[in-house]
Coordinates of C-alpha atoms and ligand atoms in Angstrom, one line a residue:
M767 CA -22.7 -5.0 25.2
R768 CA -21.1 -4.8 28.6
F769 CA -17.9 -4.2 29.0
S770 CA -17.6 -6.7 32.2
Q771 CA -18.1 -9.6 29.7
M772 CA -16.1 -8.2 27.0
M773 CA -12.8 -9.7 26.3
A774 CA -11.3 -6.5 25.5
P775 CA -7.5 -6.5 27.1
T776 CA -6.7 -2.9 27.1
L777 CA -3.0 -2.3 27.8
R778 CA -1.3 1.0 29.5
E779 CA 2.4 0.4 28.7
V780 CA 3.2 0.5 24.7
P781 CA 4.2 -2.7 23.9
A782 CA 8.5 -2.7 22.7
E783 CA 8.2 -4.3 19.7
A784 CA 5.3 -1.7 18.2
E785 CA 6.8 1.0 16.1
I786 CA 4.3 3.2 14.7
A787 CA 1.1 4.5 16.5
S788 CA -1.5 2.5 14.9
H789 CA 0.6 -0.9 15.6
Q790 CA 0.9 0.3 19.5
L791 CA -2.9 1.1 19.3
M792 CA -4.5 -1.9 17.7
L793 CA -2.1 -3.8 20.8
R794 CA -3.0 -1.5 23.1
A795 CA -6.6 -1.1 22.6
G796 CA -6.7 -5.3 22.8
L797 CA -8.0 -5.3 18.9
M798 CA -5.3 -7.8 18.1
R799 CA -2.6 -9.9 19.7
K800 CA 0.6 -10.7 17.7
L801 CA 1.6 -14.7 17.2
A802 CA 4.0 -15.2 15.3
A803 CA 6.6 -12.4 13.4
G804 CA 4.0 -11.5 10.6
I805 CA 0.7 -12.8 12.2
Y806 CA -1.9 -12.0 14.1
S807 CA -5.1 -12.5 15.7
F808 CA -8.3 -10.3 15.9
L809 CA -9.6 -10.0 19.3
P810 CA -13.5 -9.3 19.3
L811 CA -13.2 -5.3 19.2
G812 CA -10.8 -5.8 16.6
Y813 CA -12.9 -7.7 14.7
R814 CA -16.0 -5.6 14.9
T815 CA -13.9 -3.3 12.8
I816 CA -12.4 -5.7 10.3
R817 CA -16.3 -6.8 9.5
K818 CA -17.3 -3.2 8.9
I819 CA -14.3 -2.4 6.6
E820 CA -15.5 -5.7 4.5
Q821 CA -19.0 -4.6 4.9
I822 CA -18.4 -1.2 3.5
I823 CA -16.1 -2.9 0.7
R824 CA -19.1 -5.5 -0.4
E825 CA -21.8 -2.6 -0.3
E826 CA -19.7 -1.0 -2.9
M827 CA -18.7 -3.4 -5.0
D828 CA -22.4 -4.7 -4.8
R829 CA -23.7 -1.4 -6.1
E830 CA -20.9 -1.7 -9.1
G831 CA -22.6 -5.1 -9.9
A832 CA -19.6 -6.9 -8.8
Q833 CA -20.3 -10.5 -7.5
E834 CA -19.1 -11.9 -4.5
L835 CA -17.8 -15.5 -4.3
L836 CA -15.2 -17.6 -2.1
M837 CA -12.1 -19.6 -3.2
S838 CA -10.1 -21.2 -1.4
A839 CA -6.8 -20.3 0.4
L840 CA -5.0 -23.6 -0.6
L841 CA -4.0 -23.9 -4.2
P842 CA -2.6 -26.3 -6.3
A843 CA 0.8 -24.9 -8.3
E844 CA -0.2 -26.1 -11.5
F845 CA -2.3 -22.9 -12.4
Y846 CA 0.7 -20.7 -11.3
Q847 CA 3.3 -22.9 -13.4
E848 CA 1.4 -22.4 -16.0
S849 CA 1.3 -18.6 -15.7
G850 CA 4.8 -18.8 -15.1
R851 CA 3.9 -17.6 -11.5
W852 CA 5.1 -20.4 -9.5
D853 CA 9.2 -19.0 -10.5
V854 CA 8.2 -15.6 -10.2
F855 CA 6.8 -15.2 -6.6
G856 CA 10.0 -16.5 -5.2
P857 CA 10.3 -17.1 -2.0
E858 CA 7.4 -14.7 -0.9
M859 CA 5.3 -17.3 -1.9
F860 CA 4.1 -19.8 0.8
R861 CA 4.6 -23.5 -0.3
L862 CA 3.7 -26.9 0.4
Q863 CA 3.1 -30.5 -0.6
D864 CA 0.3 -32.9 0.4
R865 CA 0.8 -36.4 1.1
H866 CA 1.0 -37.2 -2.4
E867 CA 3.7 -34.8 -2.7
R868 CA 1.7 -32.7 -4.8
D869 CA 2.8 -28.9 -4.8
F870 CA 0.3 -26.4 -3.3
C871 CA 0.9 -22.8 -2.5
L872 CA -1.0 -20.7 0.0
G873 CA -2.7 -18.2 -2.0
P874 CA -0.5 -14.9 -2.4
T875 CA -3.3 -13.5 -4.9
H876 CA -5.8 -15.2 -7.1
E877 CA -5.3 -14.3 -10.8
E878 CA -4.6 -17.5 -11.7
I879 CA -7.7 -19.0 -9.7
F880 CA -10.1 -16.6 -10.9
T881 CA -9.1 -17.2 -14.7
Q882 CA -9.4 -20.7 -14.3
T883 CA -13.5 -20.7 -12.8
V884 CA -13.8 -17.8 -15.7
K885 CA -12.9 -20.1 -18.6
D886 CA -15.2 -23.1 -16.7
G887 CA -18.2 -21.2 -16.5
I888 CA -18.2 -18.6 -19.1
K889 CA -18.3 -19.4 -23.2
S890 CA -20.0 -17.0 -25.0
Y891 CA -19.5 -12.9 -25.3
K892 CA -23.3 -13.3 -24.3
Q893 CA -22.1 -13.6 -20.6
L894 CA -19.9 -11.2 -20.9
P895 CA -18.7 -8.5 -19.0
V896 CA -18.3 -9.9 -15.4
T897 CA -16.5 -8.9 -12.5
L898 CA -16.1 -11.0 -9.3
Y899 CA -14.5 -10.9 -6.2
Q900 CA -13.8 -12.1 -2.9
I901 CA -13.0 -10.9 0.9
Q902 CA -10.1 -13.6 2.0
T903 CA -7.3 -14.3 3.4
K904 CA -4.3 -14.2 1.6
Y905 CA -0.2 -15.5 2.3
R906 CA 2.9 -14.0 1.4
D907 CA 6.2 -14.6 3.2
E908 CA 7.4 -10.9 2.9
R909 CA 11.1 -10.4 3.3
R910 CA 10.2 -7.8 5.9
P911 CA 6.9 -8.4 8.1
R912 CA 6.5 -4.8 9.7
F913 CA 4.4 -2.2 11.5
G914 CA 1.7 -4.7 12.4
V915 CA -0.5 -5.6 10.1
M916 CA 0.9 -3.0 7.9
R917 CA 2.6 -5.5 5.9
S918 CA 2.1 -8.9 7.5
R919 CA 2.7 -12.3 6.2
E920 CA -1.2 -13.4 6.8
F921 CA -4.1 -10.4 5.7
I922 CA -7.4 -9.9 4.3
M923 CA -7.5 -8.6 0.8
K924 CA -10.2 -7.9 -1.0
D925 CA -9.3 -9.0 -4.6
A926 CA -11.9 -8.6 -7.6
Y927 CA -11.1 -9.7 -11.5
S928 CA -13.3 -8.3 -14.5
F929 CA -13.6 -10.3 -17.4
D930 CA -14.2 -8.4 -20.8
R931 CA -14.5 -8.9 -24.5
D932 CA -11.9 -5.8 -25.6
E933 CA -10.2 -3.0 -24.2
E934 CA -13.3 -0.8 -24.3
G935 CA -15.2 -2.9 -22.4
L936 CA -11.8 -3.0 -19.7
N937 CA -12.1 0.5 -19.6
L938 CA -15.4 0.6 -18.5
S939 CA -15.0 -2.3 -15.9
Y940 CA -12.3 -0.6 -14.3
Q941 CA -14.0 2.6 -14.1
K942 CA -16.5 1.4 -12.0
M943 CA -13.9 -0.2 -9.7
Y944 CA -12.4 3.1 -9.5
S945 CA -15.5 4.6 -8.5
A946 CA -16.2 2.2 -5.7
Y947 CA -12.7 2.5 -4.3
C948 CA -13.4 6.1 -4.1
K949 CA -16.6 5.4 -2.1
V950 CA -15.3 2.8 0.0
F951 CA -11.8 5.0 1.0
E952 CA -14.6 7.6 1.4
R953 CA -16.7 6.0 4.2
L954 CA -13.2 4.4 5.7
G955 CA -12.9 8.6 6.5
L956 CA -9.7 8.0 5.2
N957 CA -7.9 11.2 3.3
Y958 CA -6.5 9.3 0.0
T959 CA -4.4 10.4 -3.1
V960 CA -5.1 8.6 -6.3
V961 CA -1.6 8.3 -8.2
E962 CA -0.5 6.7 -11.3
A963 CA 1.8 3.3 -11.0
D964 CA 3.7 1.0 -13.0
T965 CA 2.2 -2.1 -14.6
G966 CA 5.5 -4.0 -14.2
A967 CA 7.5 -6.0 -16.6
M968 CA 4.1 -7.9 -16.9
G969 CA 2.7 -5.4 -19.5
G970 CA -0.9 -4.1 -18.6
S971 CA -2.3 -0.7 -20.4
G972 CA -2.6 1.3 -17.1
S973 CA -2.8 1.0 -12.8
Q974 CA -3.4 3.4 -10.1
E975 CA -3.1 3.0 -6.6
F976 CA -4.9 4.9 -3.3
M977 CA -2.6 5.6 -1.1
V978 CA -3.0 7.5 2.7
K979 CA -0.3 10.1 3.0
S980 CA 1.8 9.4 6.4
E981 CA 5.2 9.4 7.3
I982 CA 5.4 6.2 8.0
G983 CA 3.9 4.4 4.6
E984 CA 6.4 2.8 2.5
G985 CA 5.6 4.0 -0.4
M986 CA 6.4 7.5 -1.7
I987 CA 4.4 9.8 -4.3
A988 CA 5.2 12.3 -6.1
F989 CA 2.3 15.1 -6.9
C990 CA 1.6 18.5 -8.5
E991 CA -0.4 21.2 -6.6
T992 CA -0.5 23.0 -9.9
C993 CA -2.1 20.3 -12.0
G994 CA -3.0 17.6 -9.7
Y995 CA -0.6 15.2 -11.4
A996 CA 0.1 12.3 -8.9
A997 CA 2.6 9.1 -9.3
N998 CA 4.3 7.1 -7.1
E999 CA 7.7 6.7 -7.2
E1000 CA 7.9 4.2 -9.9
K1001 CA 6.2 5.7 -12.5
A1002 CA 6.7 9.6 -11.5
Q1003 CA 8.4 10.3 -14.8
C1004 CA 11.9 12.5 -14.1
T1005 CA 12.6 15.0 -16.7
P1006 CA 16.5 16.1 -17.3
Q1007 CA 16.9 19.2 -14.8
I1008 CA 20.1 20.7 -16.3
E1009 CA 21.2 24.3 -14.6
V1010 CA 22.4 25.8 -18.0
T1011 CA 26.8 25.5 -17.7
D1012 CA 28.8 24.7 -20.5
K1013 CA 27.8 25.1 -23.9
E1014 CA 30.8 24.0 -25.9
E1015 CA 32.2 20.2 -25.2
K1016 CA 35.5 20.2 -23.8
V1017 CA 38.2 18.4 -24.8
L1018 CA 38.3 14.8 -23.0
E1019 CA 41.2 14.5 -20.3
K1020 CA 42.1 11.4 -18.3
V1021 CA 43.2 12.4 -15.0
A1022 CA 44.9 10.6 -12.2
T1023 CA 42.7 10.5 -9.1
P1024 CA 44.9 7.9 -6.9
D1025 CA 42.9 8.4 -4.1
A1026 CA 39.4 9.2 -5.0
K1027 CA 36.5 6.9 -5.0
T1028 CA 33.6 7.9 -3.4
I1029 CA 31.6 10.9 -5.1
E1030 CA 32.7 13.3 -1.9
E1031 CA 36.1 12.3 -2.5
L1032 CA 35.9 13.2 -5.8
M1033 CA 34.4 16.7 -5.3
D1034 CA 36.8 17.2 -2.8
F1035 CA 39.9 16.6 -5.5
F1036 CA 38.0 18.1 -8.5
G1037 CA 36.6 21.0 -6.6
C1038 CA 33.1 20.9 -8.1
S1039 CA 29.7 19.4 -6.9
A1040 CA 28.2 16.2 -7.3
D1041 CA 25.7 16.7 -10.1
M1042 CA 29.3 17.2 -12.2
F1043 CA 29.6 13.6 -12.1
V1044 CA 28.1 10.6 -13.6
K1045 CA 28.3 7.5 -11.8
T1046 CA 28.3 3.5 -13.7
L1047 CA 26.4 0.9 -11.7
V1048 CA 26.9 -2.4 -12.3
Y1049 CA 23.9 -4.9 -12.2
K1050 CA 23.0 -8.3 -12.9
A1051 CA 19.9 -8.9 -14.5
D1052 CA 19.2 -12.7 -14.3
D1053 CA 21.7 -13.7 -15.9
K1054 CA 23.1 -10.8 -17.7
I1055 CA 25.5 -8.2 -16.4
V1056 CA 24.6 -4.2 -17.4
A1057 CA 25.7 -0.7 -16.4
A1058 CA 23.2 2.0 -15.5
I1059 CA 24.1 5.1 -15.9
I1060 CA 23.0 8.1 -14.0
R1061 CA 24.1 11.5 -12.5
G1062 CA 26.2 11.5 -9.4
D1063 CA 23.6 13.2 -6.9
R1064 CA 20.7 10.7 -8.4
D1065 CA 19.1 7.6 -7.1
L1066 CA 18.8 4.6 -9.3
N1067 CA 14.9 3.6 -9.5
E1068 CA 15.7 0.0 -9.5
T1069 CA 11.5 -0.7 -10.9
K1070 CA 11.9 1.5 -13.7
L1071 CA 15.4 -0.7 -14.7
Q1072 CA 14.0 -3.9 -13.9
N1073 CA 11.1 -2.8 -16.5
L1074 CA 13.4 -1.5 -19.3
L1075 CA 15.1 -4.7 -18.6
G1076 CA 12.1 -7.3 -18.8
C1077 CA 14.2 -9.4 -16.2
I1078 CA 12.8 -11.3 -12.8
E1079 CA 15.6 -10.1 -10.8
L1080 CA 18.2 -7.4 -11.0
E1081 CA 20.6 -7.0 -7.8
M1082 CA 23.8 -4.5 -7.8
A1083 CA 26.9 -6.7 -9.1
D1084 CA 29.5 -7.9 -6.4
A1085 CA 33.0 -6.6 -6.3
Y1086 CA 34.3 -9.3 -8.0
T1087 CA 32.2 -9.4 -11.2
V1088 CA 32.8 -5.4 -10.9
K1089 CA 35.9 -6.3 -11.3
Q1090 CA 35.9 -8.4 -14.1
I1091 CA 33.7 -6.1 -16.0
T1092 CA 35.8 -2.7 -15.7
N1093 CA 39.3 -4.0 -15.4
A1094 CA 39.7 -2.0 -12.2
A1095 CA 39.0 -1.7 -8.7
V1096 CA 35.4 -0.7 -7.3
G1097 CA 35.2 3.1 -7.9
F1098 CA 36.5 4.0 -10.8
A1099 CA 33.6 2.3 -13.4
G1100 CA 32.6 4.5 -16.2
P1101 CA 30.9 4.2 -19.4
I1102 CA 33.8 4.6 -21.9
G1103 CA 34.8 1.3 -23.5
L1104 CA 33.0 -0.9 -21.1
D1105 CA 31.8 -3.6 -23.6
I1106 CA 28.2 -4.2 -21.6
D1107 CA 24.6 -3.2 -22.3
L1108 CA 24.5 0.3 -20.8
I1109 CA 21.3 1.8 -20.0
V1110 CA 21.7 5.7 -19.8
D1111 CA 19.8 8.1 -17.9
L1112 CA 17.7 10.8 -19.7
E1113 CA 19.6 13.4 -17.6
V1114 CA 23.1 12.3 -18.4
A1115 CA 21.9 12.5 -22.6
E1116 CA 21.8 16.4 -22.0
M1117 CA 24.5 17.3 -19.6
K1118 CA 28.1 18.7 -20.5
N1119 CA 31.4 18.0 -19.7
F1120 CA 30.8 15.8 -16.8
I1121 CA 33.3 13.3 -15.1
V1122 CA 33.3 9.5 -15.2
G1123 CA 35.2 6.7 -14.0
A1124 CA 38.0 5.3 -16.3
N1125 CA 38.0 1.7 -15.9
E1126 CA 41.2 1.8 -14.8
T1127 CA 42.4 2.3 -11.0
G1128 CA 43.6 5.8 -10.0
Y1129 CA 41.7 7.2 -13.0
H1130 CA 39.0 9.6 -14.0
Y1131 CA 38.2 11.3 -17.1
K1132 CA 36.7 14.5 -17.3
N1133 CA 35.1 16.2 -19.8
V1134 CA 33.0 13.7 -20.9
N1135 CA 29.7 14.1 -23.2
F1136 CA 27.2 11.7 -24.2
G1137 CA 27.2 10.7 -28.3
R1138 CA 30.5 11.9 -28.2
D1139 CA 32.5 9.7 -25.8
F1140 CA 30.1 6.8 -25.4
N1141 CA 27.0 5.5 -27.0
A1142 CA 24.2 3.5 -25.5
E1143 CA 20.9 2.0 -27.0
T1144 CA 18.5 3.1 -24.0
V1145 CA 18.4 6.2 -23.0
K1146 CA 15.4 6.4 -20.7
D1147 CA 14.5 7.4 -17.1
I1148 CA 15.7 5.5 -14.5
R1149 CA 16.3 7.8 -11.5
N1150 CA 14.2 8.7 -8.7
I1151 CA 12.0 11.9 -8.8
I1152 CA 12.9 14.3 -5.6
E1153 CA 11.4 17.3 -4.3
G1154 CA 11.5 20.2 -6.4
D1155 CA 12.1 18.4 -10.0
E1156 CA 9.8 19.7 -12.8
C1157 CA 6.2 18.4 -13.1
P1158 CA 6.3 15.9 -16.4
Q1159 CA 3.0 17.6 -17.1
C1160 CA 3.3 21.6 -16.5
S1161 CA 6.7 21.8 -15.1
K1162 CA 6.1 23.4 -11.7
P1163 CA 7.8 22.0 -9.3
I1164 CA 7.0 18.4 -7.9
R1165 CA 6.4 18.0 -4.3
T1166 CA 6.7 14.3 -2.5
A1167 CA 5.4 12.6 0.6
Q1168 CA 5.1 8.8 2.2
G1169 CA 1.9 7.0 1.3
I1170 CA 0.2 3.9 2.3
E1171 CA -0.9 1.9 0.0
V1172 CA -4.5 0.5 0.5
G1173 CA -5.9 -0.2 -2.8
H1174 CA -4.5 -0.7 -6.6
I1175 CA -6.3 -1.1 -9.4
F1176 CA -4.8 -2.7 -12.5
K1177 CA -5.9 -3.3 -16.4
L1178 CA -4.2 -6.2 -16.9
G1179 CA -5.0 -7.2 -20.8
T1180 CA -5.0 -10.6 -21.7
K1181 CA -1.5 -11.9 -20.2
Y1182 CA -3.5 -14.5 -17.7
S1183 CA -6.4 -15.2 -20.1
K1184 CA -3.9 -16.2 -23.0
A1185 CA -1.6 -17.8 -20.9
L1186 CA -4.5 -19.9 -19.3
D1187 CA -6.5 -20.2 -22.2
C1188 CA -9.7 -18.3 -21.1
T1189 CA -11.1 -17.3 -24.1
Y1190 CA -15.1 -16.4 -25.4
L1191 CA -16.7 -17.4 -28.7
D1192 CA -17.8 -13.7 -30.8
E1193 CA -20.6 -13.0 -32.6
N1194 CA -18.8 -14.7 -35.6
G1195 CA -18.5 -17.8 -33.3
E1196 CA -14.4 -17.0 -32.8
G1197 CA -12.4 -17.6 -30.0
Q1198 CA -11.2 -14.6 -28.4
A1199 CA -9.1 -13.7 -25.1
M1200 CA -10.8 -11.9 -22.4
V1201 CA -9.8 -8.6 -21.6
M1202 CA -8.8 -8.7 -17.8
G1203 CA -8.4 -6.3 -14.9
C1204 CA -7.9 -6.6 -11.1
Y1205 CA -8.5 -4.9 -8.2
G1206 CA -7.1 -5.2 -4.6
I1207 CA -7.9 -3.8 -1.0
G1208 CA -5.7 -4.6 1.7
V1209 CA -8.3 -4.6 4.5
N1210 CA -6.5 -4.7 7.9
R1211 CA -4.0 -2.3 6.0
S1212 CA -6.7 -0.1 5.8
M1213 CA -7.8 -0.4 9.1
A1214 CA -4.3 0.3 10.2
A1215 CA -3.9 3.1 7.8
V1216 CA -7.2 4.5 9.4
I1217 CA -5.7 4.9 12.8
E1218 CA -2.6 6.4 11.4
Q1219 CA -5.0 9.5 10.2
N1220 CA -7.3 8.8 13.5
Y1221 CA -5.8 9.7 16.7
D1222 CA -4.3 11.7 19.6
E1223 CA -2.1 11.0 22.9
N1224 CA -5.2 9.1 24.6
G1225 CA -5.8 6.9 21.7
I1226 CA -7.8 6.0 18.6
I1227 CA -10.6 8.1 17.2
W1228 CA -12.8 5.9 15.3
P1229 CA -14.9 7.0 12.4
I1230 CA -18.1 6.2 13.3
S1231 CA -18.7 3.9 10.2
V1232 CA -16.1 2.1 11.5
A1233 CA -15.8 2.3 15.0
P1234 CA -16.0 -1.1 17.1
Y1235 CA -19.0 0.6 18.8
H1236 CA -20.7 3.7 17.9
A1237 CA -21.0 4.7 21.9
I1238 CA -20.5 4.0 25.3
V1239 CA -22.1 4.7 28.4
V1240 CA -20.4 5.0 31.6
P1241 CA -22.1 4.9 35.1
V1242 CA -19.5 6.9 37.5
K1243 CA -20.3 4.6 40.0
V1244 CA -21.5 1.4 39.3
K1245 CA -22.8 0.7 43.2
D1246 CA -25.0 4.2 42.8
E1247 CA -28.5 2.7 42.4
T1248 CA -29.7 6.0 40.6
Q1249 CA -26.9 6.6 38.3
M1250 CA -26.6 2.6 37.5
K1251 CA -30.5 2.5 36.6
V1252 CA -30.6 5.8 33.8
A1253 CA -27.4 4.3 32.6
E1254 CA -29.5 0.9 31.9
D1255 CA -32.1 3.1 30.8
I1256 CA -29.9 5.0 28.2
Y1257 CA -28.4 1.8 27.3
K1258 CA -31.3 -0.4 26.5
R1259 CA -32.9 2.7 24.4
L1260 CA -29.9 3.2 22.4
Q1261 CA -29.8 -0.2 21.9
D1262 CA -33.3 -0.8 20.5
A1263 CA -32.7 2.4 18.4
G1264 CA -30.0 0.0 16.9
V1265 CA -27.2 2.3 18.4
E1266 CA -24.2 -0.2 19.0
V1267 CA -24.0 0.4 22.5
L1268 CA -21.6 -0.4 25.1
I1269 CA -21.8 -0.2 29.2
D1270 CA -19.3 0.3 31.0
D1271 CA -20.4 -1.5 34.3
R1272 CA -17.3 -2.5 35.5
N1273 CA -16.8 -1.3 38.9
E1274 CA -13.4 0.7 38.1
R1275 CA -12.7 4.2 38.9
P1276 CA -14.4 6.9 36.2
G1277 CA -10.6 7.7 35.6
V1278 CA -9.6 3.9 34.7
K1279 CA -12.9 3.3 32.5
F1280 CA -12.8 6.9 30.8
K1281 CA -8.9 5.9 30.1
D1282 CA -10.0 3.0 28.6
A1283 CA -12.9 4.5 25.9
D1284 CA -10.8 7.1 24.8
L1285 CA -8.0 4.5 24.2
I1286 CA -10.5 2.1 22.7
G1287 CA -11.8 5.1 21.0
F1288 CA -15.8 5.1 20.5
P1289 CA -16.8 8.2 19.2
I1290 CA -19.7 8.7 21.5
R1291 CA -19.4 9.1 25.5
I1292 CA -22.2 9.1 27.9
T1293 CA -21.6 9.8 31.3
V1294 CA -24.0 9.3 33.8
G1295 CA -22.6 10.9 37.4
K1296 CA -24.1 12.6 40.0
K1297 CA -26.3 14.8 38.5
A1298 CA -28.2 11.5 37.2
G1299 CA -31.2 12.3 39.9
E1300 CA -32.2 15.3 38.2
G1301 CA -31.8 13.9 34.7
I1302 CA -28.6 15.1 33.5
I1303 CA -25.4 13.4 31.7
E1304 CA -22.3 14.3 30.3
F1305 CA -22.3 14.3 26.4
K1306 CA -18.9 13.7 24.9
L1307 CA -17.6 13.3 21.4
R1308 CA -14.2 11.5 21.2
K1309 CA -12.9 13.9 18.6
D1310 CA -13.9 16.9 20.3
K1311 CA -12.7 18.0 23.9
D1312 CA -15.7 19.7 25.4
I1313 CA -18.3 17.8 27.4
K1314 CA -21.7 19.3 27.1
E1315 CA -24.5 18.5 30.2
L1316 CA -28.0 17.5 28.7
A1317 CA -30.8 15.9 29.6
V1318 CA -30.9 12.2 29.4
E1319 CA -33.5 12.6 26.5
E1320 CA -31.0 14.9 24.6
G1321 CA -28.3 12.9 25.0
I1322 CA -30.2 9.8 23.5
S1323 CA -31.5 11.9 20.6
K1324 CA -28.6 13.3 20.0
T1325 CA -26.7 9.9 20.0
I1326 CA -29.1 8.8 17.4
Q1327 CA -29.2 11.4 15.0
I1328 CA -25.0 11.9 15.1
I1329 CA -25.4 7.8 13.9
N1330 CA -27.9 7.6 11.7
D1331 CA -26.7 11.0 10.1
V1332 CA -23.4 8.9 9.2
M1333 CA -25.1 5.4 8.8
A1334 CA -27.7 7.0 6.2
Ligands
ATP919 P1 3.2 -3.8 -1.1 O1 3.9 -2.7 -2.1 O2 2.8 -2.7 -0.3 O3 3.9 -5.0 -0.8 P2 1.6 -5.2 -3.0 O4 1.8 -4.0 -4.4 O5 2.4 -6.2 -2.8 O6 1.6 -4.0 -2.3 P3 -1.0 -5.9 -3.9 O7 -0.2 -7.4 -4.6 O8 -1.5 -4.7 -5.2 O9 0.2 -5.3 -3.1 O10 -2.5 -5.9 -3.3 C1 -3.2 -5.0 -2.8 C2 -3.8 -4.6 -1.8 O11 -2.9 -5.7 -0.7 C3 -2.6 -3.5 -1.5 O12 -3.0 -2.8 -2.0 C4 -2.6 -3.7 0.7 O13 -3.1 -2.6 0.4 C5 -2.7 -5.2 0.8 N1 -1.5 -6.0 0.8 C6 -0.6 -6.3 0.3 N2 0.5 -6.8 0.7 C7 0.2 -6.6 2.0 C8 0.7 -7.0 3.3 N3 2.0 -7.6 3.2 N4 0.2 -7.2 4.3 C9 -1.2 -6.2 4.6 N5 -1.8 -5.8 3.2 C10 -1.2 -6.1 2.4
MG920 MG1 4.0 -6.7 -2.3

């Protein structure tokens, strides 16, 4: 490819809308352009990388025996209605009607459709197991599209679905996808961590996420450097962290606290730290009002609570509801005498002599003890883990980091096969529900994640495996015949050797060309300058600082060798 003919609209300025490096660089390097909030077009250079990522995924999926197919993005409502997800998706689903007023959606994920397809195509145990996948565009009307293609409303996903006879078969299919995913993310040059993930209220017997550690990641991961435990925030099990304090339960006391409502004001008032308080958070779970009871300095994990309750919608109750339920102003809610379901965090059950609201404006109770002063049917872990908590596996301190979820694998079980009646006949001629798994990789999110882990102040530093082009040949002066001849010759020979190479034949100052090459991030740069007549070029790797003078032949063979080593 000749740079003079390539549509690569690079930008010098950092676009104001882009907050994170990958988003800025994808716009600046001319890889993509925004069309609307969370909707992007990929330009030629960006699309080359997209296709390379897709190809890596394809190869690793095929290696594990998965079969590729392609489904429509425009999907009839009925299958989602049958599974119940027409309602569950809520406003995240793009919905539309055809001219006959029939309901459709733009597919956010395809469990139902694959299940239907397999139901039609597979009848006997002899045809199982089977794993199918597609690389296809998904639509989700995200509440907060942001960070460019990290969280967009239209994105490419590789989604795979496995169908097995039983749980044992599922475990094997799942394991294959697990190893395919590891190879994919290794080939993408990503430094990733696999974490235990939550299977949600919809059941399923296991789930893992592939996370790329990054400060801009929206997910929090907890990990233990001693035993290797790793889980996301929703799944990480918290153990009670109680410093030894009182042994004896003291006498319950009601205390007037007229002006103290917030934890800070109460800390001043009682002269003790936040971990001596227990807060009562009133929630609306679908149509039911419940209260979550956790230590004053802890954060509630809403996913944990939602899973326990098995509800579709969970939101904090408004002030009016809180007043009605507690008969007190907001800030004085407490578990004693509260006549709704209480979900008590594990830690609270082990605390001694703590302080709670008295359900009476202006009052708190002190020396409260669970079991004696109030009770609950549900005592479970509902808080967020934090750095320094004990590892649930080995008790050493937990560490935390932010991460970008690039892939997700999930043992679904029979939820969809039962809902859609996807069965096979076993050896005895009896119908059995197929046991399913599902497996997703975000293609464009992975691309952004690669950039987040590979850039410097000058631009992107592509790993060779997904670089839009492997190498760029830069003649310093295009008007200089010798330079141009040598450059063209190198360009041709690299092309003949199968290297994806670009020649920067633009009549621009060398500074401009170098800036563009660095910004776009081609792994290898060969500069043909003053010493072209002597058969000498400059060889530079994007990831290194140093520039080497090499003989033309050496430059060519070195380039070929580097590319072959990676592509082999
Ligand atoms: P998130 O928690 O980030 O919303 P998710 O759990 O909704 O992700 P899945 O439904 O498991 O994601 O989708 C599989 C993969 O698709 C994710 O691992 C991610 O890489 C990608 N993905 C999901 N939502 C988006 C999005 N809005 N934009 C880009 N990629 C996405
Ligand atoms: Mg999501």
